[in-house]
PDB file of C-alpha atoms in Angstrom:
ATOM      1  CA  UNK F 543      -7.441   6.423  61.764  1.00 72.00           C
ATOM      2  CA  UNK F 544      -5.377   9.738  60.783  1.00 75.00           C
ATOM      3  CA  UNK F 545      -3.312   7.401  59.236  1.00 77.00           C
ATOM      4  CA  UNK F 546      -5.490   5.479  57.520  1.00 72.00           C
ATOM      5  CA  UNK F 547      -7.072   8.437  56.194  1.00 79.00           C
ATOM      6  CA  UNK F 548      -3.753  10.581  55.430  1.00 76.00           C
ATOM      7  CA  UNK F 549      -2.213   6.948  53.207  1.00 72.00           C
ATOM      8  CA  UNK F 550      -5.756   7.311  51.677  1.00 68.00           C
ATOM      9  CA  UNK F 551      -5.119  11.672  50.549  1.00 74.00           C
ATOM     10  CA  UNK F 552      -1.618  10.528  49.473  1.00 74.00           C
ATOM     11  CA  UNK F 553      -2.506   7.894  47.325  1.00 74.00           C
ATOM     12  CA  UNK F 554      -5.274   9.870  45.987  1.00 73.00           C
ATOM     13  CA  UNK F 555      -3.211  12.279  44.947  1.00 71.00           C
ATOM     14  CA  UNK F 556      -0.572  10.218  43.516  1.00 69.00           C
ATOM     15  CA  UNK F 557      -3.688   9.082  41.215  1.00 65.00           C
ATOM     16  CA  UNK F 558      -4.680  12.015  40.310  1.00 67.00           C
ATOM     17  CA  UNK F 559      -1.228  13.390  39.318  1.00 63.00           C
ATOM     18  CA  UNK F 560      -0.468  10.347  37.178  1.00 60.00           C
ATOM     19  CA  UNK F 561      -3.850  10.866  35.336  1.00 57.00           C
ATOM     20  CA  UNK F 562      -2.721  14.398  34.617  1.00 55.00           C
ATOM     21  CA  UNK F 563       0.195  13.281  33.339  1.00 58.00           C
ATOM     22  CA  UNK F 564      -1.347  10.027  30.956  1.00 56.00           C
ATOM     23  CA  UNK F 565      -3.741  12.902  29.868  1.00 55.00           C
ATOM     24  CA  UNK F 566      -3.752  14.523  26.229  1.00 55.00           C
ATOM     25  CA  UNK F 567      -0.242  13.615  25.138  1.00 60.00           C
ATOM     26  CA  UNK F 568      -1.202  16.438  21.888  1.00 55.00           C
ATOM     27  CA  UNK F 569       0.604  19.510  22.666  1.00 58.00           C
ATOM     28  CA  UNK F 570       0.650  22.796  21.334  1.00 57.00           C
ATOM     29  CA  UNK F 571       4.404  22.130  19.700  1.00 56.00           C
ATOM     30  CA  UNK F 572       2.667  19.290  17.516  1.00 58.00           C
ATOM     31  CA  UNK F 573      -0.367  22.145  16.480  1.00 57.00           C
ATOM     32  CA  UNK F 574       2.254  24.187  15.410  1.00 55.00           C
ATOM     33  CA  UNK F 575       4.413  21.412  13.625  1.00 56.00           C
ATOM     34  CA  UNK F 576       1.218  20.493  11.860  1.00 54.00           C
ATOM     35  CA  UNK F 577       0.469  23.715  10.101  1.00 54.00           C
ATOM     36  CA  UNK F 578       3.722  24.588   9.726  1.00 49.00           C
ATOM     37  CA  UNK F 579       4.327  21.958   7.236  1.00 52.00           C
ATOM     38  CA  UNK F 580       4.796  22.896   3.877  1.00 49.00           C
ATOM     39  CA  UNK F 581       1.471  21.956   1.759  1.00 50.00           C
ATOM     40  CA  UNK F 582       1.627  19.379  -1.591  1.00 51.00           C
ATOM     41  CA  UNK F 583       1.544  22.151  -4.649  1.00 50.00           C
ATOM     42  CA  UNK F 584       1.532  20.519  -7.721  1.00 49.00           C
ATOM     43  CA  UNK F 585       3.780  22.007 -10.564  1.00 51.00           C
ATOM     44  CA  UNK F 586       3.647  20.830 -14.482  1.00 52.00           C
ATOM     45  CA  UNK F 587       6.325  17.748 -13.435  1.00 55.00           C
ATOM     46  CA  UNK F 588       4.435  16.462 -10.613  1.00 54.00           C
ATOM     47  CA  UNK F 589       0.837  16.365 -12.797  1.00 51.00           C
ATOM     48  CA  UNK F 590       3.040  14.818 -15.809  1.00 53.00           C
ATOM     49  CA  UNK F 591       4.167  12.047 -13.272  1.00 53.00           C
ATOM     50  CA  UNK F 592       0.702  11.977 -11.738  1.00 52.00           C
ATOM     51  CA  UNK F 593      -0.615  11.101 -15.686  1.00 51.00           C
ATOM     52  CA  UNK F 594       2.058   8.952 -16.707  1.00 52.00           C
ATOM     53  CA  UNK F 595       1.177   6.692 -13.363  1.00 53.00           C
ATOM     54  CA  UNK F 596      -2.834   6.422 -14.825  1.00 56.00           C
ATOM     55  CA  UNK F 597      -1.939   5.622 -18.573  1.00 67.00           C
ATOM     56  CA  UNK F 598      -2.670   2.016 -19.759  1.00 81.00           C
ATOM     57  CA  UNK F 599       0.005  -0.670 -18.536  1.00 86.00           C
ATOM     58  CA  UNK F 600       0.822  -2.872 -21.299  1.00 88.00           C
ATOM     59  CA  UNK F 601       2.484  -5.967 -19.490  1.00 89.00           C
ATOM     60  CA  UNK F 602       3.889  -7.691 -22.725  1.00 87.00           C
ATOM     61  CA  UNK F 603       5.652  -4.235 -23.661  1.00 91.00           C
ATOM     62  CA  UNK F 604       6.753  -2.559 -20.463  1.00 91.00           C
ATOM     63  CA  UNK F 605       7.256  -5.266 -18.053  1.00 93.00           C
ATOM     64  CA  UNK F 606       9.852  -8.175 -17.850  1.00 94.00           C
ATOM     65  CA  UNK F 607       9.843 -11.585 -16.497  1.00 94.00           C
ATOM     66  CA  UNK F 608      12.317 -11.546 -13.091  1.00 95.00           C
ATOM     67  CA  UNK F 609      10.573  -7.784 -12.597  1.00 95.00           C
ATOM     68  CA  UNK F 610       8.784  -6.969  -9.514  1.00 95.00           C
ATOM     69  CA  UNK F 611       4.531  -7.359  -9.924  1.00 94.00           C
ATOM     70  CA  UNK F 612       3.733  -3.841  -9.067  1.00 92.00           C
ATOM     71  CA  UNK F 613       1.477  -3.805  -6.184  1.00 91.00           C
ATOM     72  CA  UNK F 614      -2.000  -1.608  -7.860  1.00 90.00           C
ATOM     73  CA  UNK F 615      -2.474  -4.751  -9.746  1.00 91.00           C
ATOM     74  CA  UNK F 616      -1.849  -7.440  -7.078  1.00 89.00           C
ATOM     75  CA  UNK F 617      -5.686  -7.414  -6.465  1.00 88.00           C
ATOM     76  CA  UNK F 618      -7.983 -10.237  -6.621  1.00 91.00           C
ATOM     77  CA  UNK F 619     -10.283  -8.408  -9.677  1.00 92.00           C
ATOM     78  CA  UNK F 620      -7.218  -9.460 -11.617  1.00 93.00           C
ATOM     79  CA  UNK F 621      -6.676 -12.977 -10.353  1.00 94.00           C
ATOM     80  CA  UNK F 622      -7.995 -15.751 -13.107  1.00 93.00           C
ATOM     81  CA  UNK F 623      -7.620 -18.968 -13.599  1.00 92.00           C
ATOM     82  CA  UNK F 624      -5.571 -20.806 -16.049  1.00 88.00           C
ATOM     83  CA  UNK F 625      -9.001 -22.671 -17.586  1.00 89.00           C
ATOM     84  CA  UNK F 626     -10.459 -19.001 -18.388  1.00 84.00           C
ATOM     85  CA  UNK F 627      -7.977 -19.147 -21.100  1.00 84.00           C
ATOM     86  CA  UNK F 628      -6.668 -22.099 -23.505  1.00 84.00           C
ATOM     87  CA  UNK F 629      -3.376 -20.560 -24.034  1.00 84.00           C
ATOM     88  CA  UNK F 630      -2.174 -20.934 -20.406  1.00 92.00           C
ATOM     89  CA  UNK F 631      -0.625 -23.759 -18.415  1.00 92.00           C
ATOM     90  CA  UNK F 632      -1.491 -24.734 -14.940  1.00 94.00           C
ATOM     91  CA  UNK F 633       0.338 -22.229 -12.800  1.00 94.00           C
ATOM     92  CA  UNK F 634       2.705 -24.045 -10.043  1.00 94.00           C
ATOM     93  CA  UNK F 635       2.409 -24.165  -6.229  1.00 94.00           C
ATOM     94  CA  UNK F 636       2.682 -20.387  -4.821  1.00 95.00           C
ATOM     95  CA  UNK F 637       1.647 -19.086  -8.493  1.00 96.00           C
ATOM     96  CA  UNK F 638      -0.943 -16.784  -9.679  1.00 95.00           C
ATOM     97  CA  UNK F 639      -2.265 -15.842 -13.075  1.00 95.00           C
ATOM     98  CA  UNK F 640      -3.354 -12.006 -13.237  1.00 95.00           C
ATOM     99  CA  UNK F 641      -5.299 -10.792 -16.407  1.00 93.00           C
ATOM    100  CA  UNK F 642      -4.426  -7.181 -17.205  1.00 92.00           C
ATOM    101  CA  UNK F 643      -5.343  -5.326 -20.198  1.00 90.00           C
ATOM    102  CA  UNK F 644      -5.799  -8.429 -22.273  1.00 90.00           C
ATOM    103  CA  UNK F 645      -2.589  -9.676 -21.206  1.00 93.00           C
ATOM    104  CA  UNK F 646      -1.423 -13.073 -18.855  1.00 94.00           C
ATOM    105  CA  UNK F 647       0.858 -12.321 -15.875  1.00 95.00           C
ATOM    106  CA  UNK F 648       2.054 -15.642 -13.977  1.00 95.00           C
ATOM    107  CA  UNK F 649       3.179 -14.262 -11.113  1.00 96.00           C
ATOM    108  CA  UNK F 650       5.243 -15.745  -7.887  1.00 96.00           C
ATOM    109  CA  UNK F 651       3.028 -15.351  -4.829  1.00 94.00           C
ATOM    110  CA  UNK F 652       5.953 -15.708  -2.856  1.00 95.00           C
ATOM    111  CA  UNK F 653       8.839 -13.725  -3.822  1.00 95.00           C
ATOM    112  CA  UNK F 654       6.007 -11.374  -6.006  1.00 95.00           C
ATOM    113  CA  UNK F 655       8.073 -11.377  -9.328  1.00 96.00           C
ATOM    114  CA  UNK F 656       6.643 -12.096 -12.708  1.00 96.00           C
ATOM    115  CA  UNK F 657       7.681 -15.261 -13.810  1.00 96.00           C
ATOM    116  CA  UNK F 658       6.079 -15.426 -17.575  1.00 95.00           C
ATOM    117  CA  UNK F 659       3.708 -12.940 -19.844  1.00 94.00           C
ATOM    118  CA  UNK F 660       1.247 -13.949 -22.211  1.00 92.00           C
ATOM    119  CA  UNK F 661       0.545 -11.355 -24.614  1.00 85.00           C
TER     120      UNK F 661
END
């Protein structure tokens, strides 16, 4: 019986000592690390970049056929079909026509590169 119940305080406390251990893995080291880090400021650059990212894409002018489809546009509000339109041909297996800004990507669902624009 003492053993029985001294195996049964050993284990118990092998339990509880792993529990301790699996507890809050967040230490003080990663409070500090956290607000330590340097905050975003924005500068004149960083809002010019952060403008020139919103202006109007014109596929027919600024991209190229073999380019990579950037991924803001791979969405499915730009998807159509090739009967919305009379000027485009049935797109191929793994192919996808994308309407943006009055423009016709065909773009490779596979690889994701523009194969052809329609302007």
């Amino acid at each position: 019986m003492k053993k029985l119940i001294s195996v049964l305080a050993l284990s118990l406390g092998v339990l509880s000592a792993t529990s301790a251990m699996a507890g809050s893995q967040y230490s003080h080291y990663d409070e500090h690390r956290y607000h330590s880090q340097d905050r975003h400021h924005w500068d004149n650059n960083q809002w010019n970049d952060r403008y020139q990212q919103q202006k109007r894409v014109n596929p027919s002018r600024d991209w190229r056929a073999g380019q990579k489809f950037p991924r803001a546009f791979d969405n499915n509000r730009y998807e159509i079909s090739h009967r919305d339109s009379n000027r485009l041909n049935r797109p191929g297996r793994y192919q996808q026509w994308y309407k943006i800004n009055g423009d016709y990507v065909l773009v490779n669902e596979r690889s994701n590169r523009i194969i052809r624009i329609v302007g």
